[in-house]
Amino acid sequence: MVRTSDLSQRQKKLHRQQMPSGDAAGATPLHGLLVANTKAALSAGLSLYRSCPQLLTQKHTGKIFTGENVLHIAIVRRLHRDVLRLFVESK
């Protein structure tokens, strides 16, 4: 389980670094957390998104899911409507 203090430190580190373009399959960290679709992963994903909203527009770069963003994942995974609303209404 990820402790809140560990997550906060990781978020600060991410702000200081260039955001990763994706893993070997082309998924960004936020993509991976949403795909995991567990309570802990969704909580970490929402915290990551809130600290770095520009992650919402990052697209999957892998061959199979090229061009898909977190909204695609949220819909396919049937995430709670509050999560979808957060992503759709974000500015």
PDB file of C-alpha atoms in Angstrom:
ATOM      1  CA  MET A   1       0.000   0.000   0.000  1.00  0.00           C
ATOM      2  CA  VAL A   2       1.259   3.489  -0.861  1.00  0.00           C
ATOM      3  CA  ARG A   3       1.402   5.893   2.048  1.00  0.00           C
ATOM      4  CA  THR A   4       0.120   9.435   1.483  1.00  0.00           C
ATOM      5  CA  SER A   5       3.496  10.935   2.426  1.00  0.00           C
ATOM      6  CA  ASP A   6       5.251   8.668  -0.114  1.00  0.00           C
ATOM      7  CA  LEU A   7       2.775   9.679  -2.815  1.00  0.00           C
ATOM      8  CA  SER A   8       3.247  13.364  -2.029  1.00  0.00           C
ATOM      9  CA  GLN A   9       7.030  13.006  -2.324  1.00  0.00           C
ATOM     10  CA  ARG A  10       6.643  11.149  -5.620  1.00  0.00           C
ATOM     11  CA  GLN A  11       4.335  13.857  -6.957  1.00  0.00           C
ATOM     12  CA  LYS A  12       6.877  16.548  -6.113  1.00  0.00           C
ATOM     13  CA  LYS A  13       9.593  14.540  -7.814  1.00  0.00           C
ATOM     14  CA  LEU A  14       7.441  14.160 -10.940  1.00  0.00           C
ATOM     15  CA  HIS A  15       6.938  17.920 -11.067  1.00  0.00           C
ATOM     16  CA  ARG A  16      10.699  18.404 -11.122  1.00  0.00           C
ATOM     17  CA  GLN A  17      11.232  15.866 -13.888  1.00  0.00           C
ATOM     18  CA  GLN A  18       9.916  15.585 -17.397  1.00  0.00           C
ATOM     19  CA  MET A  19       6.814  13.414 -17.434  1.00  0.00           C
ATOM     20  CA  PRO A  20       7.524   9.933 -18.776  1.00  0.00           C
ATOM     21  CA  SER A  21       6.217   9.241 -22.261  1.00  0.00           C
ATOM     22  CA  GLY A  22       5.148   5.715 -21.419  1.00  0.00           C
ATOM     23  CA  ASP A  23       6.253   2.259 -20.464  1.00  0.00           C
ATOM     24  CA  ALA A  24       7.330  -0.495 -22.869  1.00  0.00           C
ATOM     25  CA  ALA A  25       3.682  -0.925 -23.939  1.00  0.00           C
ATOM     26  CA  GLY A  26       3.163   2.843 -24.338  1.00  0.00           C
ATOM     27  CA  ALA A  27       1.066   3.402 -21.199  1.00  0.00           C
ATOM     28  CA  THR A  28       1.712   6.415 -18.981  1.00  0.00           C
ATOM     29  CA  PRO A  29       1.658   6.079 -15.180  1.00  0.00           C
ATOM     30  CA  LEU A  30      -1.895   7.433 -15.042  1.00  0.00           C
ATOM     31  CA  HIS A  31      -2.999   4.966 -17.730  1.00  0.00           C
ATOM     32  CA  GLY A  32      -1.519   2.109 -15.727  1.00  0.00           C
ATOM     33  CA  LEU A  33      -3.247   3.147 -12.515  1.00  0.00           C
ATOM     34  CA  LEU A  34      -6.640   3.387 -14.224  1.00  0.00           C
ATOM     35  CA  VAL A  35      -6.180   0.056 -15.965  1.00  0.00           C
ATOM     36  CA  ALA A  36      -5.405  -1.572 -12.595  1.00  0.00           C
ATOM     37  CA  ASN A  37      -8.845  -0.358 -11.474  1.00  0.00           C
ATOM     38  CA  THR A  38      -8.368  -1.113  -7.773  1.00  0.00           C
ATOM     39  CA  LYS A  39      -9.363   1.228  -4.968  1.00  0.00           C
ATOM     40  CA  ALA A  40      -5.716   1.965  -4.142  1.00  0.00           C
ATOM     41  CA  ALA A  41      -4.752   2.464  -7.802  1.00  0.00           C
ATOM     42  CA  LEU A  42      -7.712   4.782  -8.476  1.00  0.00           C
ATOM     43  CA  SER A  43      -6.929   6.789  -5.355  1.00  0.00           C
ATOM     44  CA  ALA A  44      -3.289   7.153  -6.420  1.00  0.00           C
ATOM     45  CA  GLY A  45      -4.360   7.963  -9.986  1.00  0.00           C
ATOM     46  CA  LEU A  46      -6.731  10.709  -8.854  1.00  0.00           C
ATOM     47  CA  SER A  47      -4.058  12.179  -6.580  1.00  0.00           C
ATOM     48  CA  LEU A  48      -1.568  12.118  -9.436  1.00  0.00           C
ATOM     49  CA  TYR A  49      -4.098  13.728 -11.784  1.00  0.00           C
ATOM     50  CA  ARG A  50      -5.001  16.459  -9.284  1.00  0.00           C
ATOM     51  CA  SER A  51      -1.350  17.353  -8.802  1.00  0.00           C
ATOM     52  CA  CYS A  52      -0.602  17.278 -12.519  1.00  0.00           C
ATOM     53  CA  PRO A  53      -3.798  17.823 -14.593  1.00  0.00           C
ATOM     54  CA  GLN A  54      -1.904  17.905 -17.887  1.00  0.00           C
ATOM     55  CA  LEU A  55      -1.639  14.111 -17.568  1.00  0.00           C
ATOM     56  CA  LEU A  56      -5.232  13.942 -18.736  1.00  0.00           C
ATOM     57  CA  THR A  57      -4.221  14.746 -22.303  1.00  0.00           C
ATOM     58  CA  GLN A  58      -1.337  12.286 -22.571  1.00  0.00           C
ATOM     59  CA  LYS A  59      -2.047   9.613 -25.144  1.00  0.00           C
ATOM     60  CA  HIS A  60      -1.119   5.961 -25.196  1.00  0.00           C
ATOM     61  CA  THR A  61       1.761   5.377 -27.607  1.00  0.00           C
ATOM     62  CA  GLY A  62       1.673   1.580 -27.846  1.00  0.00           C
ATOM     63  CA  LYS A  63       0.759  -0.184 -31.071  1.00  0.00           C
ATOM     64  CA  ILE A  64      -2.574  -1.564 -29.865  1.00  0.00           C
ATOM     65  CA  PHE A  65      -3.977   1.475 -28.028  1.00  0.00           C
ATOM     66  CA  THR A  66      -2.251   4.303 -29.898  1.00  0.00           C
ATOM     67  CA  GLY A  67      -3.917   7.659 -29.332  1.00  0.00           C
ATOM     68  CA  GLU A  68      -6.154   6.629 -26.454  1.00  0.00           C
ATOM     69  CA  ASN A  69      -6.173   8.784 -23.340  1.00  0.00           C
ATOM     70  CA  VAL A  70      -7.405   8.285 -19.778  1.00  0.00           C
ATOM     71  CA  LEU A  71     -10.999   9.012 -20.736  1.00  0.00           C
ATOM     72  CA  HIS A  72     -10.984   5.988 -23.059  1.00  0.00           C
ATOM     73  CA  ILE A  73      -9.705   3.820 -20.222  1.00  0.00           C
ATOM     74  CA  ALA A  74     -12.197   5.229 -17.728  1.00  0.00           C
ATOM     75  CA  ILE A  75     -15.119   4.472 -20.046  1.00  0.00           C
ATOM     76  CA  VAL A  76     -13.968   0.979 -21.029  1.00  0.00           C
ATOM     77  CA  ARG A  77     -13.227   0.085 -17.404  1.00  0.00           C
ATOM     78  CA  ARG A  78     -16.623   1.521 -16.386  1.00  0.00           C
ATOM     79  CA  LEU A  79     -15.090   3.618 -13.659  1.00  0.00           C
ATOM     80  CA  HIS A  80     -17.401   5.373 -11.238  1.00  0.00           C
ATOM     81  CA  ARG A  81     -19.270   8.280 -12.849  1.00  0.00           C
ATOM     82  CA  ASP A  82     -17.628  10.740 -10.431  1.00  0.00           C
ATOM     83  CA  VAL A  83     -14.233   9.811 -11.891  1.00  0.00           C
ATOM     84  CA  LEU A  84     -15.572  10.279 -15.412  1.00  0.00           C
ATOM     85  CA  ARG A  85     -17.157  13.591 -14.446  1.00  0.00           C
ATOM     86  CA  LEU A  86     -13.855  14.815 -12.999  1.00  0.00           C
ATOM     87  CA  PHE A  87     -12.055  14.020 -16.255  1.00  0.00           C
ATOM     88  CA  VAL A  88     -14.769  15.416 -18.544  1.00  0.00           C
ATOM     89  CA  GLU A  89     -15.274  18.634 -16.611  1.00  0.00           C
ATOM     90  CA  SER A  90     -11.580  19.361 -16.061  1.00  0.00           C
ATOM     91  CA  LYS A  91     -10.155  22.489 -17.593  1.00  0.00           C
TER      92      LYS A  91
END
